[in-house]
């Protein structure tokens, strides 16, 4: 009996690996092109850290005219959830991060290097496992889970390193005949890698992000094919990233310590290993303690959170790029209108330790992103959000023409307003502009310097009787408010007021505040001239009436 016969006994139908080498030819890309992937498991929760990895991968591929593909790693079928793949595909779609290749729905894919779902690649893994057996670098192991547990217990009580290695790797020393015998007798088995490593030797490798890292060599005979015939992560990674011609494995740094296994596998099977870029997790400051963003504790860990909150995907991406490359922020300031794809993203410049997640900063970026949109875009996007998450807002936005006027206030110029950071803020931001909301609700009127009933009544009455003209331009409009201030005995200019504080009770700004509060119930709004234009005369009259009626 030789290795080849043993291999044939185990995988009689597996194709020679040449078949796959031929089928998945090296890619014809320009020098330096990065081929990389996002390889999530469909376990039902797309984590913001996953999106971050995917974004880093996409930007790396785009910058080098490479390829970004989506591979679904579903070999752990116990952990799989319903709609897991659909959720992943849709999350990427929501963020406008569709892959060049790979899964495009639960069942469909595009690209020539598929299948891109691991559970559909069983034959391929078995072909490569067969090849390893033929080389004498893998073998069937008949130990039951109970026996493996037994070994672990013995190691524990003897205080030695746990695992299936060296003298503990019982089955690696069976003769080929003994192996064949057991197989023929129907004994159950898995396939293990025969590690040539020694724990007392070190390996060094250069991670694209972490720099030079040193580890002890792997000496564990890790499982490559499980009892269900599917591969473990380690083996699938090696086979897939080889056949899909991945140049860079960009993944979470929880895999960093597995690199010795992976490099050894690549080496033993005789393939060139890809480069590795291990990304640090996004951290959270929890009362002074730095910890990973947690699926259980932090709603913002789930990618779905951003959609529900209506934080524009563009803002999330810009924020993540900002974490990835600290030079992004200045680039964005200097190039507010460029596409992020023009940013010179650099994988080498990612920070080695985990960045702190900063919601304030993200929302600030949201404000900038939204401020660059047209009124029409803001209308469309907030309507889409509202239809799913806020019926009342959707109802308000039904009047498109009026909504566009509201969103158009202080927009389009070179200093657009920056008061909306996410779609869930839109309602609160514009609700006072709707008569059916404003006039029918009890309002708070936070009057400031001028706050007595008599003065306010007089200002509102005089303004409508003598000063308001809907055809005024902005200058005339403001001059009228000054004139009104003068008539009331207040300073017409703030400067004048400051020079003679004892002479006046208030100034033109305080009169404006009375008008603003009466109109909107707020002290802080965008440009009041524009607001009055949008509201129109009839509404202004009603609002002043209401304000007077509600004076205490
Ligand atoms: N399925 C693995 C995970 O979700 C992928 C790691 C990798 O990118 O290779 O952690």
Tab-separated table of N, CA, C and O and ligand atoms in Angstrom, residues 37-41 53 71 73 118 233 237 241 249-252 254-255, ligand 1:
chain	number	residue	atom	x	y	z
A	37	UNK	N	-10.531	39.966	-0.955
A	37	UNK	CA	-11.896	39.498	-0.771
A	37	UNK	C	-12.441	39.842	0.588
A	37	UNK	O	-11.720	40.166	1.518
A	38	UNK	N	-13.775	39.728	0.646
A	38	UNK	CA	-14.463	39.781	1.927
A	38	UNK	C	-15.046	38.384	2.070
A	38	UNK	O	-15.697	37.893	1.152
A	39	UNK	N	-14.758	37.733	3.192
A	39	UNK	CA	-15.098	36.311	3.306
A	39	UNK	C	-15.871	36.014	4.588
A	39	UNK	O	-15.422	35.270	5.440
A	40	UNK	N	-17.047	36.622	4.727
A	40	UNK	CA	-17.785	36.439	5.980
A	40	UNK	C	-18.496	35.090	6.069
A	40	UNK	O	-18.735	34.442	5.055
A	41	UNK	N	-18.818	34.721	7.282
A	41	UNK	CA	-19.657	33.550	7.500
A	41	UNK	C	-21.091	34.041	7.681
A	41	UNK	O	-21.311	35.064	8.340
A	53	UNK	N	-13.580	46.021	7.134
A	53	UNK	CA	-12.649	45.160	6.386
A	53	UNK	C	-12.971	45.183	4.895
A	53	UNK	O	-12.086	45.277	4.058
A	71	UNK	N	-16.785	36.105	-0.923
A	71	UNK	CA	-16.859	34.651	-0.755
A	71	UNK	C	-17.595	34.344	0.540
A	71	UNK	O	-17.296	34.922	1.579
A	73	UNK	N	-18.367	32.000	3.562
A	73	UNK	CA	-17.708	30.894	4.257
A	73	UNK	C	-18.714	30.180	5.151
A	73	UNK	O	-18.876	30.500	6.318
A	118	UNK	N	-18.603	28.360	-0.041
A	118	UNK	CA	-17.734	27.216	0.269
A	118	UNK	C	-18.469	25.880	0.290
A	118	UNK	O	-17.903	24.860	-0.094
A	233	UNK	N	-11.782	25.987	8.401
A	233	UNK	CA	-11.426	27.316	7.891
A	233	UNK	C	-10.011	27.321	7.320
A	233	UNK	O	-9.771	27.836	6.223
A	237	UNK	N	-9.351	28.211	3.477
A	237	UNK	CA	-8.642	29.466	3.203
A	237	UNK	C	-7.498	29.225	2.216
A	237	UNK	O	-7.345	29.944	1.216
A	241	UNK	N	-8.055	30.711	-1.471
A	241	UNK	CA	-7.279	31.901	-1.819
A	241	UNK	C	-6.182	31.574	-2.828
A	241	UNK	O	-5.747	32.447	-3.585
A	249	UNK	N	-4.717	38.797	1.632
A	249	UNK	CA	-5.767	38.373	2.553
A	249	UNK	C	-5.914	39.485	3.590
A	249	UNK	O	-5.037	39.705	4.417
A	250	UNK	N	-7.025	40.206	3.456
A	250	UNK	CA	-7.282	41.299	4.397
A	250	UNK	C	-8.356	40.784	5.341
A	250	UNK	O	-9.464	40.477	4.917
A	251	UNK	N	-8.021	40.616	6.595
A	251	UNK	CA	-8.985	40.017	7.517
A	251	UNK	C	-8.748	40.525	8.934
A	251	UNK	O	-7.777	41.226	9.202
A	252	UNK	N	-9.622	40.125	9.824
A	252	UNK	CA	-9.551	40.588	11.210
A	252	UNK	C	-8.322	40.008	11.902
A	252	UNK	O	-7.907	38.885	11.615
A	254	UNK	N	-7.992	38.717	14.624
A	254	UNK	CA	-8.179	37.511	15.442
A	254	UNK	C	-7.543	36.300	14.743
A	254	UNK	O	-7.301	35.264	15.367
A	255	UNK	N	-7.247	36.445	13.453
A	255	UNK	CA	-6.622	35.350	12.695
A	255	UNK	C	-5.096	35.415	12.688
A	255	UNK	O	-4.441	34.526	12.152
B	1	LIG	N1	-14.970	33.497	7.586
B	1	LIG	C1	-13.879	34.111	8.267
B	1	LIG	C2	-14.445	35.090	9.264
B	1	LIG	O1	-15.576	35.490	9.102
B	1	LIG	C3	-13.064	34.864	7.240
B	1	LIG	C4	-11.717	35.260	7.620
B	1	LIG	C5	-10.989	35.633	6.338
B	1	LIG	O2	-11.233	36.717	5.813
B	1	LIG	O3	-10.223	34.814	5.858
B	1	LIG	O4	-13.799	35.426	10.215
